[in-house]
Coordinates of C-alpha atoms and ligand atoms in Angstrom, one line a residue:
M890 CA 99.0 133.1 99.1
K891 CA 102.2 133.1 97.1
F892 CA 102.3 133.4 93.3
F893 CA 104.9 131.5 91.4
I894 CA 105.1 131.6 87.6
D895 CA 105.3 128.3 85.8
T896 CA 107.7 128.9 83.0
A897 CA 111.4 129.0 82.0
N898 CA 110.8 131.9 79.7
L899 CA 112.9 134.9 80.9
A900 CA 110.7 137.6 79.4
Q901 CA 107.6 136.3 81.0
I902 CA 109.4 135.9 84.3
R903 CA 110.6 139.5 84.1
E904 CA 107.0 140.7 83.2
A905 CA 105.5 138.9 86.1
N906 CA 108.1 140.2 88.4
E907 CA 107.5 143.8 87.2
M908 CA 103.8 143.3 88.0
G909 CA 104.9 143.3 91.7
V910 CA 103.1 140.1 92.7
L911 CA 105.7 137.4 91.9
D912 CA 107.1 135.2 94.7
G913 CA 108.9 132.5 92.8
V914 CA 109.3 130.3 89.7
T915 CA 108.7 126.7 88.9
T916 CA 110.3 125.0 86.0
N917 CA 110.4 121.4 84.7
P918 CA 112.3 119.6 81.9
S919 CA 109.4 120.3 79.4
L920 CA 109.4 124.0 80.1
M921 CA 113.2 124.1 79.8
A922 CA 113.1 122.3 76.5
K923 CA 110.4 124.7 75.3
E924 CA 113.0 127.4 75.7
N925 CA 115.6 125.3 73.9
I926 CA 117.7 125.0 77.1
R927 CA 119.5 121.7 76.7
G928 CA 122.3 120.1 78.6
E929 CA 123.4 120.4 82.3
E930 CA 125.6 123.4 81.8
A931 CA 123.0 125.4 79.8
C932 CA 120.4 124.5 82.4
R933 CA 122.6 125.7 85.2
R934 CA 123.3 129.0 83.5
H935 CA 119.6 129.4 82.9
Y936 CA 118.6 128.8 86.5
L937 CA 121.2 131.4 87.6
E938 CA 119.7 133.8 85.1
I939 CA 116.2 133.2 86.6
C940 CA 117.6 133.6 90.2
S941 CA 119.0 137.0 89.1
I942 CA 115.6 138.2 88.0
V943 CA 113.4 136.9 90.9
D944 CA 114.3 137.2 94.6
G945 CA 112.3 134.1 95.5
D946 CA 112.3 130.3 95.4
V947 CA 113.1 128.7 92.0
S948 CA 112.2 125.0 91.6
A949 CA 114.7 123.1 89.4
E950 CA 113.7 119.6 88.6
V951 CA 116.1 116.6 88.5
I952 CA 116.1 114.4 85.4
A953 CA 117.3 111.2 87.1
T954 CA 114.7 108.7 88.2
D955 CA 117.0 106.7 90.6
F956 CA 117.9 107.8 94.1
D957 CA 121.7 108.1 93.4
G958 CA 121.1 110.2 90.3
M959 CA 118.6 112.4 92.1
V960 CA 121.0 113.1 94.9
R961 CA 123.9 113.8 92.4
E962 CA 121.8 116.2 90.4
G963 CA 120.0 117.8 93.3
E964 CA 123.2 118.6 95.2
A965 CA 124.6 120.3 92.1
L966 CA 121.4 122.3 91.6
A967 CA 121.2 123.3 95.3
A968 CA 124.8 124.5 95.2
L969 CA 124.0 126.9 92.3
H970 CA 122.1 129.5 94.4
K971 CA 120.4 129.8 97.8
N972 CA 117.0 130.2 96.1
I973 CA 117.1 126.9 94.2
V974 CA 114.6 124.4 95.4
V975 CA 115.3 120.8 94.2
K976 CA 112.2 119.4 92.5
L977 CA 111.8 115.6 92.8
P978 CA 109.0 113.2 91.6
C979 CA 106.7 111.6 94.1
T980 CA 108.1 108.1 93.6
A981 CA 109.7 105.7 96.1
D982 CA 113.2 107.0 95.0
G983 CA 111.9 110.6 95.0
I984 CA 110.5 110.4 98.5
R985 CA 113.8 108.8 99.7
A986 CA 115.7 111.7 98.1
V987 CA 113.3 114.2 99.8
K988 CA 114.2 112.7 103.1
Y989 CA 117.9 112.8 102.2
F990 CA 117.8 116.4 101.3
A991 CA 115.7 117.3 104.4
G992 CA 118.6 115.9 106.4
K993 CA 121.0 118.2 104.6
N994 CA 118.7 121.3 105.0
I995 CA 118.3 121.4 101.2
R996 CA 114.8 122.5 100.3
T997 CA 112.7 120.4 98.0
N998 CA 109.5 120.4 95.9
C999 CA 107.8 117.0 95.7
T1000 CA 106.1 117.1 92.4
L1001 CA 103.7 115.0 90.3
V1002 CA 101.4 114.5 93.2
F1003 CA 97.9 113.2 92.4
S1004 CA 96.6 111.9 95.7
A1005 CA 96.4 112.7 99.4
G1006 CA 98.4 109.6 100.2
Q1007 CA 101.3 110.9 98.1
A1008 CA 101.1 114.3 99.8
L1009 CA 101.2 112.6 103.2
L1010 CA 104.4 110.8 102.3
A1011 CA 106.0 114.0 100.9
A1012 CA 105.2 115.9 104.2
K1013 CA 106.4 112.9 106.3
A1014 CA 109.7 112.9 104.4
G1015 CA 110.2 116.6 105.0
A1016 CA 109.4 118.2 101.6
T1017 CA 109.4 122.0 101.6
Y1018 CA 106.6 122.0 99.0
V1019 CA 104.2 119.5 97.6
S1020 CA 102.8 120.0 94.1
P1021 CA 99.4 118.5 93.4
F1022 CA 98.7 118.6 89.6
V1023 CA 95.4 120.5 89.4
D1024 CA 94.6 120.5 85.7
R1025 CA 96.0 117.1 85.0
L1026 CA 93.7 115.8 87.7
D1027 CA 90.8 117.6 85.9
D1028 CA 91.9 115.9 82.7
I1029 CA 91.2 112.5 84.4
C1030 CA 87.8 113.7 85.9
S1031 CA 89.3 113.9 89.4
D1032 CA 88.2 116.6 91.8
S1033 CA 91.5 118.6 91.7
V1034 CA 90.5 121.5 94.0
G1035 CA 89.0 118.9 96.4
L1036 CA 92.3 117.2 96.6
V1037 CA 94.1 120.5 97.3
A1038 CA 91.6 121.2 100.1
Q1039 CA 92.1 117.7 101.5
I1040 CA 95.9 118.1 101.6
V1041 CA 95.6 121.5 103.3
D1042 CA 93.3 119.9 105.9
L1043 CA 95.6 116.9 106.5
Y1044 CA 98.7 119.2 106.9
Q1045 CA 96.8 121.4 109.3
T1046 CA 95.8 118.3 111.4
Y1047 CA 99.3 117.2 111.8
D1048 CA 101.0 120.7 111.8
Y1049 CA 103.1 119.7 108.8
T1050 CA 105.1 122.6 107.6
T1051 CA 105.2 121.4 104.0
Q1052 CA 103.6 124.1 101.8
V1053 CA 100.9 123.1 99.3
L1054 CA 102.0 124.4 95.9
A1055 CA 99.1 124.0 93.5
A1056 CA 100.6 123.2 90.1
S1057 CA 99.5 122.3 86.6
I1058 CA 97.2 125.3 86.6
R1059 CA 96.2 126.6 83.2
N1060 CA 93.3 129.0 84.0
T1061 CA 92.5 131.9 86.2
L1062 CA 89.5 130.3 87.9
H1063 CA 91.8 127.6 89.4
I1064 CA 93.9 130.3 91.0
L1065 CA 90.9 131.6 92.9
Q1066 CA 89.6 128.1 93.7
C1067 CA 93.0 127.0 95.2
A1068 CA 93.1 130.3 97.2
E1069 CA 89.6 129.6 98.5
V1070 CA 90.7 126.2 99.9
G1071 CA 93.9 127.5 101.4
A1072 CA 96.7 126.6 99.0
D1073 CA 100.0 128.2 100.2
V1074 CA 101.2 128.8 96.6
V1075 CA 99.9 128.6 93.1
T1076 CA 102.2 128.3 90.1
C1077 CA 100.7 129.1 86.8
P1078 CA 101.4 130.8 83.4
L1079 CA 101.6 134.6 83.2
S1080 CA 98.3 134.6 81.3
A1081 CA 96.5 133.1 84.2
I1082 CA 97.9 135.6 86.7
K1083 CA 97.0 138.5 84.3
G1084 CA 93.5 137.0 84.0
L1085 CA 92.9 138.0 87.6
L1086 CA 92.9 141.6 86.5
Ligands
E4P1760 C1 105.1 122.9 88.1 O1 105.9 122.8 89.0 C2 104.7 121.7 87.2 O2 105.8 121.1 86.7 C3 103.8 122.2 86.1 O3 102.8 123.0 86.7 C4 103.2 121.0 85.4 O4 102.2 121.5 84.5 P1 101.7 120.6 83.3 O5 100.6 119.8 83.9 O6 101.2 121.6 82.2 O7 102.9 119.8 82.8

C-alpha cells in the first residue's frame, strides 16, 4: 500500500519523506489556504516546491466547477511537473474532465467520492485514482471502510486500473482498516502515519 501525506505544509512533507515511507502528496484548496498559499502563481510555485521534496505523485486540485475551467486549470497544473496529478471533483463536469484528460494521458485523481456508483463512473472515465472520503462518510454514519472494500472488489471484478486512494483519513486505525480491505493508497496527516509506530 502506498502512503501519501494529506497536507500542503512543507515541513510536514519533509518530515514524512525523511521517515522513508512517503510515496506522494495530496492537497486541496482548503489545505493550500491553511498554508496561506493564495492565487494561481503562488499555488504553482508551491506545487513545484512540493515536487522538489517528494519523488512521487502530487495531487493538485482544480478550483473551477465547470468543464472548460477544469480543463484550463488542469492543463496548466499538469504542465508544471511530471508528478502532478490533476484532482477533479466527482461531478458530471468532473467526470467529463477525467475522460478528457485520460485521452491526453494526463493523470487524474477523482475526488469527493462517497459511493460505489461514483467510483464506477470514475474508473469508467479512466481516472488514475479515486478518492473515497473515509472520515466524512463516518461523519454521516456511513460504513466508510465497507465502501472502500466495495470499490476494491468492483475494480477487481472489471480489472479497472484506477487506484483506490482512501482519503479524508484523520486517525491511524483507518489506515490499518483501509489496508485490510486492499486500498491501493491512503492519504492522511503526518500524525496518523506516526501513530502506526
Ligand atoms: C485528499 O485528497 C482530500 O482532499 C482530503 O483527504 C479531504 O480531507 P477532509 O475530509 O479533511 O477535507
